[in-house]
mmCIF file of C-alpha atoms and ligand atoms in Angstrom:
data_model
loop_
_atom_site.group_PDB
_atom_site.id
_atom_site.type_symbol
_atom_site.label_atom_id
_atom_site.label_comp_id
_atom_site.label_asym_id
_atom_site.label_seq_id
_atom_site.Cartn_x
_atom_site.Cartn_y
_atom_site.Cartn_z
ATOM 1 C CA UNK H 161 0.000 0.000 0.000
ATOM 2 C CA UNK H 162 1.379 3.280 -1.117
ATOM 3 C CA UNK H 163 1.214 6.025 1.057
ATOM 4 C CA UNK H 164 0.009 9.195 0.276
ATOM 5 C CA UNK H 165 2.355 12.044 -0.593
ATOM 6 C CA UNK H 166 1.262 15.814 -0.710
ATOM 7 C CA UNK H 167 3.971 18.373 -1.919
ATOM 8 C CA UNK H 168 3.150 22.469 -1.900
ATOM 9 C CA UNK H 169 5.453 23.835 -4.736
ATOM 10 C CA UNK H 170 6.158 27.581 -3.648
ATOM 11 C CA UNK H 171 7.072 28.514 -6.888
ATOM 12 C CA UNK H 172 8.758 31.910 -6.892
ATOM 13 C CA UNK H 173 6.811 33.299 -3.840
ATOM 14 C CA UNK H 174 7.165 33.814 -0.486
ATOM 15 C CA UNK H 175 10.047 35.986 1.369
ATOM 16 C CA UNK H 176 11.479 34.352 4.033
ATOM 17 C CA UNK H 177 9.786 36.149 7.142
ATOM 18 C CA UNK H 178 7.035 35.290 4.792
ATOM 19 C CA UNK H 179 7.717 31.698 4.606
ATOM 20 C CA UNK H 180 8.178 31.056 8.150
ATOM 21 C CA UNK H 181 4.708 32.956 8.785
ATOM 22 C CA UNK H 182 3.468 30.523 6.313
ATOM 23 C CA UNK H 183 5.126 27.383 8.422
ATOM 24 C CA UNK H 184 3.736 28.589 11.748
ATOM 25 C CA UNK H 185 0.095 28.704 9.904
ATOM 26 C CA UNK H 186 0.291 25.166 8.529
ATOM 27 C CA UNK H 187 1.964 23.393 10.937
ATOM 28 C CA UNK H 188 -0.628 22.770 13.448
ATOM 29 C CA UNK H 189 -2.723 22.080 10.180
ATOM 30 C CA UNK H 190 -1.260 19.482 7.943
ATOM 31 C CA UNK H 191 -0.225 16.957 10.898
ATOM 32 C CA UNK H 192 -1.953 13.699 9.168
ATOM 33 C CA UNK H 193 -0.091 10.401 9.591
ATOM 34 C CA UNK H 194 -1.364 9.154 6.241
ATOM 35 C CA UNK H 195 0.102 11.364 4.191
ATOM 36 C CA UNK H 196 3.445 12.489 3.723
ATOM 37 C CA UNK H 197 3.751 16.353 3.545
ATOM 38 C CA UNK H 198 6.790 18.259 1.865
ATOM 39 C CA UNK H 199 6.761 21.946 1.139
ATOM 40 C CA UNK H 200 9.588 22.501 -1.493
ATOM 41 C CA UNK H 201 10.627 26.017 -1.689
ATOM 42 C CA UNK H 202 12.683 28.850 -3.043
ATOM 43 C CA UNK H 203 16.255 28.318 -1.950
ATOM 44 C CA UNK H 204 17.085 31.403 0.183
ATOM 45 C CA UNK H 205 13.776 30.236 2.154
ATOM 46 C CA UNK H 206 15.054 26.637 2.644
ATOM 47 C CA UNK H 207 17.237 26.939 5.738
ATOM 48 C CA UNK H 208 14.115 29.513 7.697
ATOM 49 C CA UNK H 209 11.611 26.808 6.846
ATOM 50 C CA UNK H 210 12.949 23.947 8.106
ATOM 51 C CA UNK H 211 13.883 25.675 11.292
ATOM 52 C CA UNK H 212 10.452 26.578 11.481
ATOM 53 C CA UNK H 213 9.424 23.001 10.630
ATOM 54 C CA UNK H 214 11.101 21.423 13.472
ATOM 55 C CA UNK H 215 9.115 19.327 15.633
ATOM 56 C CA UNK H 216 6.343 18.993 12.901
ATOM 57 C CA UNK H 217 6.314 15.939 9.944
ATOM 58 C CA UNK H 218 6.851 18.602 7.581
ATOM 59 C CA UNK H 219 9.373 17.350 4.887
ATOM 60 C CA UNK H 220 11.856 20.264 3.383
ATOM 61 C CA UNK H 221 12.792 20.174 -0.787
ATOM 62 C CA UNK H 222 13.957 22.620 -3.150
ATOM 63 C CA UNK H 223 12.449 23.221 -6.231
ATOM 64 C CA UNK H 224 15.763 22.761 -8.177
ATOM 65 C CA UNK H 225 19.070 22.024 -7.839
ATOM 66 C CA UNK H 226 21.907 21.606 -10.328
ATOM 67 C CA UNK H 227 23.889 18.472 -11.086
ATOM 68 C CA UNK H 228 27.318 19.278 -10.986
ATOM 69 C CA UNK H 229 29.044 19.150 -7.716
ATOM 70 C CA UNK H 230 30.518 22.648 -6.816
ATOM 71 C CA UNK H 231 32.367 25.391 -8.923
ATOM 72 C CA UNK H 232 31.830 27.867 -11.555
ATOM 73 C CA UNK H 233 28.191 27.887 -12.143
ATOM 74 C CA UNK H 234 26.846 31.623 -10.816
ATOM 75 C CA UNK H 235 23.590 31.292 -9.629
ATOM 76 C CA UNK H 236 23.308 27.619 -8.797
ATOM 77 C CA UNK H 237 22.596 25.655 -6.000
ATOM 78 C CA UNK H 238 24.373 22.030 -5.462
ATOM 79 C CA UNK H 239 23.254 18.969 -3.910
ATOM 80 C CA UNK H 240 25.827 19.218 -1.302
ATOM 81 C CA UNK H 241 24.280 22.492 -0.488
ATOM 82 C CA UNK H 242 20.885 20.936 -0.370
ATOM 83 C CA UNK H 243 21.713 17.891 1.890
ATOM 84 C CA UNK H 244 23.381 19.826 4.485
ATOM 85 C CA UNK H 245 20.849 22.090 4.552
ATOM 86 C CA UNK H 246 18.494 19.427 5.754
ATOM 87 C CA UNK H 247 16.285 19.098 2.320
ATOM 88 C CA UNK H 248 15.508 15.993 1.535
ATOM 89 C CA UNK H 249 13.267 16.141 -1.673
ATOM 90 C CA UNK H 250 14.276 18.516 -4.701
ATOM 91 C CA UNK H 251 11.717 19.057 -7.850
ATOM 92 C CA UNK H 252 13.630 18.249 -10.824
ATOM 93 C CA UNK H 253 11.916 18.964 -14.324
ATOM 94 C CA UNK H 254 9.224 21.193 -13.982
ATOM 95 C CA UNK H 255 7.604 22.710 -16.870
ATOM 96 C CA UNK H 256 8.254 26.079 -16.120
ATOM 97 C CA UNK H 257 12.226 24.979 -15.572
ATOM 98 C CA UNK H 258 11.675 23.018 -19.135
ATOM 99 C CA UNK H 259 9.548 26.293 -20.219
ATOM 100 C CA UNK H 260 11.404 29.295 -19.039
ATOM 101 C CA UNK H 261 14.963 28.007 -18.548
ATOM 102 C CA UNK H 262 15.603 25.808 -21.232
ATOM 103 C CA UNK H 263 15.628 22.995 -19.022
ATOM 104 C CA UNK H 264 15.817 19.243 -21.977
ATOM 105 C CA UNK H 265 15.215 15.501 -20.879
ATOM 106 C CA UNK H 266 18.854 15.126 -20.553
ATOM 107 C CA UNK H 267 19.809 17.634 -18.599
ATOM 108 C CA UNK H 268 16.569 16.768 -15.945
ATOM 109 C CA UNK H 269 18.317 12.463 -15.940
ATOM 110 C CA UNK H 270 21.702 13.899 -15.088
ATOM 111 C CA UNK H 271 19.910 16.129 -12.436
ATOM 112 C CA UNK H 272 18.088 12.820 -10.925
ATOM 113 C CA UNK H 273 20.918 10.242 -11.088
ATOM 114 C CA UNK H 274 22.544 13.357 -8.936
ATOM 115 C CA UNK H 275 19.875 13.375 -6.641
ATOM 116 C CA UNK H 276 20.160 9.789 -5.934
ATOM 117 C CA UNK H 277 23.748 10.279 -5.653
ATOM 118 C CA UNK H 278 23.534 12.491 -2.626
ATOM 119 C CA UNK H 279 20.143 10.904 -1.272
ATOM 120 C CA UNK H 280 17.800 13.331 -1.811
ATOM 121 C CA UNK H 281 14.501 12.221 -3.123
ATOM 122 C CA UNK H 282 13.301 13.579 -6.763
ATOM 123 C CA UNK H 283 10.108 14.607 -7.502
ATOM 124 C CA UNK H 284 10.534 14.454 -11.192
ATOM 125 C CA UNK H 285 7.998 16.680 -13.253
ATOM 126 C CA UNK H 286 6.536 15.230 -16.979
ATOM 127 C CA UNK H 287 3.207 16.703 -18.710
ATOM 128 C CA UNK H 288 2.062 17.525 -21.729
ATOM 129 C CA UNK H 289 0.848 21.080 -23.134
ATOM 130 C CA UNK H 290 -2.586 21.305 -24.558
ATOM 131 C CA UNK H 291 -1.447 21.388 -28.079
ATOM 132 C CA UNK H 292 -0.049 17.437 -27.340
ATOM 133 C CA UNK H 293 -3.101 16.550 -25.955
ATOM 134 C CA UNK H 294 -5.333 17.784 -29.137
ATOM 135 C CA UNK H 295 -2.733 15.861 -31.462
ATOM 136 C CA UNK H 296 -3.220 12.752 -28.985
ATOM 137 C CA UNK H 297 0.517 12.371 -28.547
ATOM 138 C CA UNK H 298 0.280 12.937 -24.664
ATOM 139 C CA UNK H 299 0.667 8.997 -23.596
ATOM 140 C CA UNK H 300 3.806 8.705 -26.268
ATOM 141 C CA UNK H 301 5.045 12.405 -24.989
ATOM 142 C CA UNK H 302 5.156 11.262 -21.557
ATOM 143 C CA UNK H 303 6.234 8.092 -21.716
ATOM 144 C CA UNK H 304 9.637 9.278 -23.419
ATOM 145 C CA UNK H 305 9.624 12.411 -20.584
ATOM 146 C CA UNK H 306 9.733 9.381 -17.846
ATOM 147 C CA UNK H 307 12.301 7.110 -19.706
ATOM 148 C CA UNK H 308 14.873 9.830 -20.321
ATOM 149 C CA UNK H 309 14.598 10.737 -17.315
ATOM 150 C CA UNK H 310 14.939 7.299 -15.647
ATOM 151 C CA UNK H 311 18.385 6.267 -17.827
ATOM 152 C CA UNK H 312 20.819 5.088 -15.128
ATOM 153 C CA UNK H 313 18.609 4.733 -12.416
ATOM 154 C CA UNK H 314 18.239 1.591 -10.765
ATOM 155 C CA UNK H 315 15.258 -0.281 -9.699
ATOM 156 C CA UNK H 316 15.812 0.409 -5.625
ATOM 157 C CA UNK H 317 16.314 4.232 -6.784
ATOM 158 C CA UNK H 318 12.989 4.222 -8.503
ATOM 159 C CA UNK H 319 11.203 2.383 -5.937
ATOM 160 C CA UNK H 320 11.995 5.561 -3.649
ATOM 161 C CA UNK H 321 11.098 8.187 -6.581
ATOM 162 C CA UNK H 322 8.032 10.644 -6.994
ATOM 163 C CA UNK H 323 6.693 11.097 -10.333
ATOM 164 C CA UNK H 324 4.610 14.180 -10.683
ATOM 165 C CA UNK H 325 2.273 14.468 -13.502
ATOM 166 C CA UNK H 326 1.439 17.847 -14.411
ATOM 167 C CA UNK H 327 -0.397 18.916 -17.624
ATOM 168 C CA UNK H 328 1.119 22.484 -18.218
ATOM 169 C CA UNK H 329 -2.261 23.141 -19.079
ATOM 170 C CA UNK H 330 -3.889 22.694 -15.805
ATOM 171 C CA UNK H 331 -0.683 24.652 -14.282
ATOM 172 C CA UNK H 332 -1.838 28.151 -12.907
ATOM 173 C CA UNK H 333 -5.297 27.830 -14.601
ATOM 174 C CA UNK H 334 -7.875 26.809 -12.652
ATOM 175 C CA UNK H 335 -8.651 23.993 -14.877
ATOM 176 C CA UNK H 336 -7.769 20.931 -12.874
ATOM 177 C CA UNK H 337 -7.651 17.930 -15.143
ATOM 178 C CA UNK H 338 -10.662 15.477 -14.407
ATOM 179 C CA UNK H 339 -9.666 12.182 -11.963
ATOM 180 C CA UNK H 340 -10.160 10.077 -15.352
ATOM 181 C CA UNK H 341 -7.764 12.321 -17.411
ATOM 182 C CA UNK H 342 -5.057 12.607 -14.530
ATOM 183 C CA UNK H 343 -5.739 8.839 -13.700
ATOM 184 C CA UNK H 344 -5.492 7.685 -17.304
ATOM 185 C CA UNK H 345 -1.805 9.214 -17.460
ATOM 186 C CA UNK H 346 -0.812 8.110 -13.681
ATOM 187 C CA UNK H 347 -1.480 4.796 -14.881
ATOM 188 C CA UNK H 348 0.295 5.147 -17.820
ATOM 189 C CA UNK H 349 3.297 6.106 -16.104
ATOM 190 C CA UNK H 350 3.396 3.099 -13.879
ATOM 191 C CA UNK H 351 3.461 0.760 -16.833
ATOM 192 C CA UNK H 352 6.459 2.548 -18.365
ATOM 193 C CA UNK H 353 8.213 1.808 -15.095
ATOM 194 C CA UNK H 354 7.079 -1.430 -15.241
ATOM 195 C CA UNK H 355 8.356 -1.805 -18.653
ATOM 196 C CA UNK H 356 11.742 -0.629 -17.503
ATOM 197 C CA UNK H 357 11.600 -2.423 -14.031
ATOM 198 C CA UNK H 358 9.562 -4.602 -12.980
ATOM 199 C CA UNK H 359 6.315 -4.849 -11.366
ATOM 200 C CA UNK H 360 7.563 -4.697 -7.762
ATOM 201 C CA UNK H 361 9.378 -1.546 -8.519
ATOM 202 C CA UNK H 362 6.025 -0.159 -10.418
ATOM 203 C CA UNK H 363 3.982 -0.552 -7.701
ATOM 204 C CA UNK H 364 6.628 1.052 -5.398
ATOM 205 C CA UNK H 365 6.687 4.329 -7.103
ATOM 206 C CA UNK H 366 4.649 7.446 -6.148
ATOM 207 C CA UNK H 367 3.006 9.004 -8.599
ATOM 208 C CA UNK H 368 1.376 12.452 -8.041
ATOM 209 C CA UNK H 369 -1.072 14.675 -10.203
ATOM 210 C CA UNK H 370 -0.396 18.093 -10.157
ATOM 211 C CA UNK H 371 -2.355 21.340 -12.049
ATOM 212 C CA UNK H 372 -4.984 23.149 -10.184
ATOM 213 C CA UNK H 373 -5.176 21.149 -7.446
ATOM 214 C CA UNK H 374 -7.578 22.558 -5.082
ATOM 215 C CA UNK H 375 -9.683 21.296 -1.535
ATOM 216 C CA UNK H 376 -12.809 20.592 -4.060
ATOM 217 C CA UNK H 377 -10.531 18.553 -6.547
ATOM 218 C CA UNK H 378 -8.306 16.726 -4.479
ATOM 219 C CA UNK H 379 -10.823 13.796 -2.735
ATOM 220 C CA UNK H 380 -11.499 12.834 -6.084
ATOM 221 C CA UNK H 381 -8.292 12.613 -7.539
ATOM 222 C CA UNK H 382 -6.458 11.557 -5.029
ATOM 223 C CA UNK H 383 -9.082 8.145 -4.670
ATOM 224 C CA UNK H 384 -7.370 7.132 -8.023
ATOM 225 C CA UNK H 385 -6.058 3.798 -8.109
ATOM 226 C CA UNK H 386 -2.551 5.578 -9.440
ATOM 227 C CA UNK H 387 -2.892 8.212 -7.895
ATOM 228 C CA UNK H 388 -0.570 8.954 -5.061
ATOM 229 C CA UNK H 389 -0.960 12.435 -3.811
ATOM 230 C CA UNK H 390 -0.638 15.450 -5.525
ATOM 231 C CA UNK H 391 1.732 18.228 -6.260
ATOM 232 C CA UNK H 392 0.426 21.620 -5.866
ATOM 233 C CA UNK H 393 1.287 25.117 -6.500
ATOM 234 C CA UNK H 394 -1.491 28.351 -5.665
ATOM 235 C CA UNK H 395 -3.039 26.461 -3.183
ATOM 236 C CA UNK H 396 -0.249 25.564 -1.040
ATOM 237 C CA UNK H 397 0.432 29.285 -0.027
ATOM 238 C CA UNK H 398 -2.836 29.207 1.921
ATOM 239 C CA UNK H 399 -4.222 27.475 4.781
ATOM 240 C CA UNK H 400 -6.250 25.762 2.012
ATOM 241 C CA UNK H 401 -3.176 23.807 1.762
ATOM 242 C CA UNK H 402 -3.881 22.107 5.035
ATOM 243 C CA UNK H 403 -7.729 21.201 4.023
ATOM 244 C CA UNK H 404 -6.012 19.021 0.934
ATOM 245 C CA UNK H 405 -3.388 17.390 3.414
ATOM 246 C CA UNK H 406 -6.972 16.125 5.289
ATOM 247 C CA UNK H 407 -8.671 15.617 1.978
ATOM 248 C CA UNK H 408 -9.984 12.299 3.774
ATOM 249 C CA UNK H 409 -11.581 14.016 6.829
HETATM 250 P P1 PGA O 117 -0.848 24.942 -9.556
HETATM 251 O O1 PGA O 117 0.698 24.542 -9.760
HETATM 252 O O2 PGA O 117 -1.377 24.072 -8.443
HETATM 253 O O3 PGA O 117 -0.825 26.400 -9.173
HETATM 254 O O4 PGA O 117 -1.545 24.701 -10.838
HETATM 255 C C1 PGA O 117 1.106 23.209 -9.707
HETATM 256 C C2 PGA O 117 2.569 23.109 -10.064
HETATM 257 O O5 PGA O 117 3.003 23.776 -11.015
HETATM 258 O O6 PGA O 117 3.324 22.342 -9.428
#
């Protein structure tokens, strides 16, 4: 039985008094031992939020991280920096990295195997636009998203892996994908790893919806049979955040 994992995705909000008056909101909030809840955040808040976390099961991640070890790259943050920070999830591959900062299949695999390297978990981002999903190429799309991504990686890796699927065109819009739609793809993701893997490792890894998730949408989508939690971005910098942690209650 999987367990349930709900991530907030900050996105580029959020100071870091800001952040920690966000933590002290939640906190009391979001305390459900059925689900496992990570709030990945902008770097400079990392270190505030998981001194703010302490004493709560409130997992810390970045939202990205880059794969080389240390040196020259101005404006990066390294894995080494990440770890002994206390993070211990990092979202690799989201569509607005892939979007806005040129961010390719390749470069989000060497990110992951980097990840696993240092032990920090990946949440690894794949989803189609809206253009892919009127040509009907969003099964074959994300299918080669996950592969790519997965070169190198070995089945115990994967087993510990989140995949979060994330149409870009439920991102930011209000238009949640329906449970079939998100379900459809969440299942189709588990059989690529199963094509890779094995079943064992298949059934292992957590796979998340994310786009619009909301306290209305998220019962229904997170009952999925492939559905493991959800990724979500607007409505994590609220205390609606906390009513999708108890989506069950
Ligand atoms: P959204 O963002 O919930 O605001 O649509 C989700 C995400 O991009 O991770």
């Amino acid at each position: 039985m999987r367990k349930k994992i709900i991530a907030g995705n900050w996105k580029m909000n959020k100071t870091p008094s800001e952040a920690v008056a966000l933590v002290e909101l939640l906190k009391p909030l979001v305390n459900n031992p059925d689900v496992d809840v990570v709030f990945c955040v902008p770097a400079i808040d990392i270190i505030p939020v998981i001194e703010a976390a302490k004493g709560s099961n409130i997992g810390v991640g970045a939202e990205n991280m880059y794969y080389e070890e240390s040196g020259a790259y101005t404006g990066e943050i390294s894995p080494d920096m990440l770890t002994d920070a206390g993070c211990s999830y990092v979202i690799l591959g989201h569509s607005e990295r892939r979007g806005y900062f040129a961010e390719t299949n390749e470069s989000v695999n060497k990110k992951v195997l980097k990840a696993f390297e240092h032990g920090l978990i990946p949440i690894i981002c794949c989803g189609e636009s809206l253009e892919q999903r009127e040509q009907g190429i969003t099964i074959d799309w994300i299918r080669q998203q996950v592969k790519i991504a997965f070169l190198g990686v070995s089945a115990d890796q994967t087993k510990t892996a989140i995949i979060a699927y994330e149409p870009i065109w439920a991102i930011g819009t209000g238009k949640t994908a329906t449970a079939d739609q998100a379900e459809e793809v969440c299942k189709a993701i588990r059989s690529c790893i199963g094509e890779i893997y094995d079943q064992e490792t298949a059934d292992a890894i957590r796979i998340q919806y994310g786009g619009s998730v909301n306290a209305k949408t998220a019962p229904e989508l997170f009952a999925m049979p492939d559905i493991d939690g959800g990724l979500v971005g607007g409505a994590a910098l609220k205390a609606e955040f906390a009513d999708i942690v108890n989506y069950k209650k």
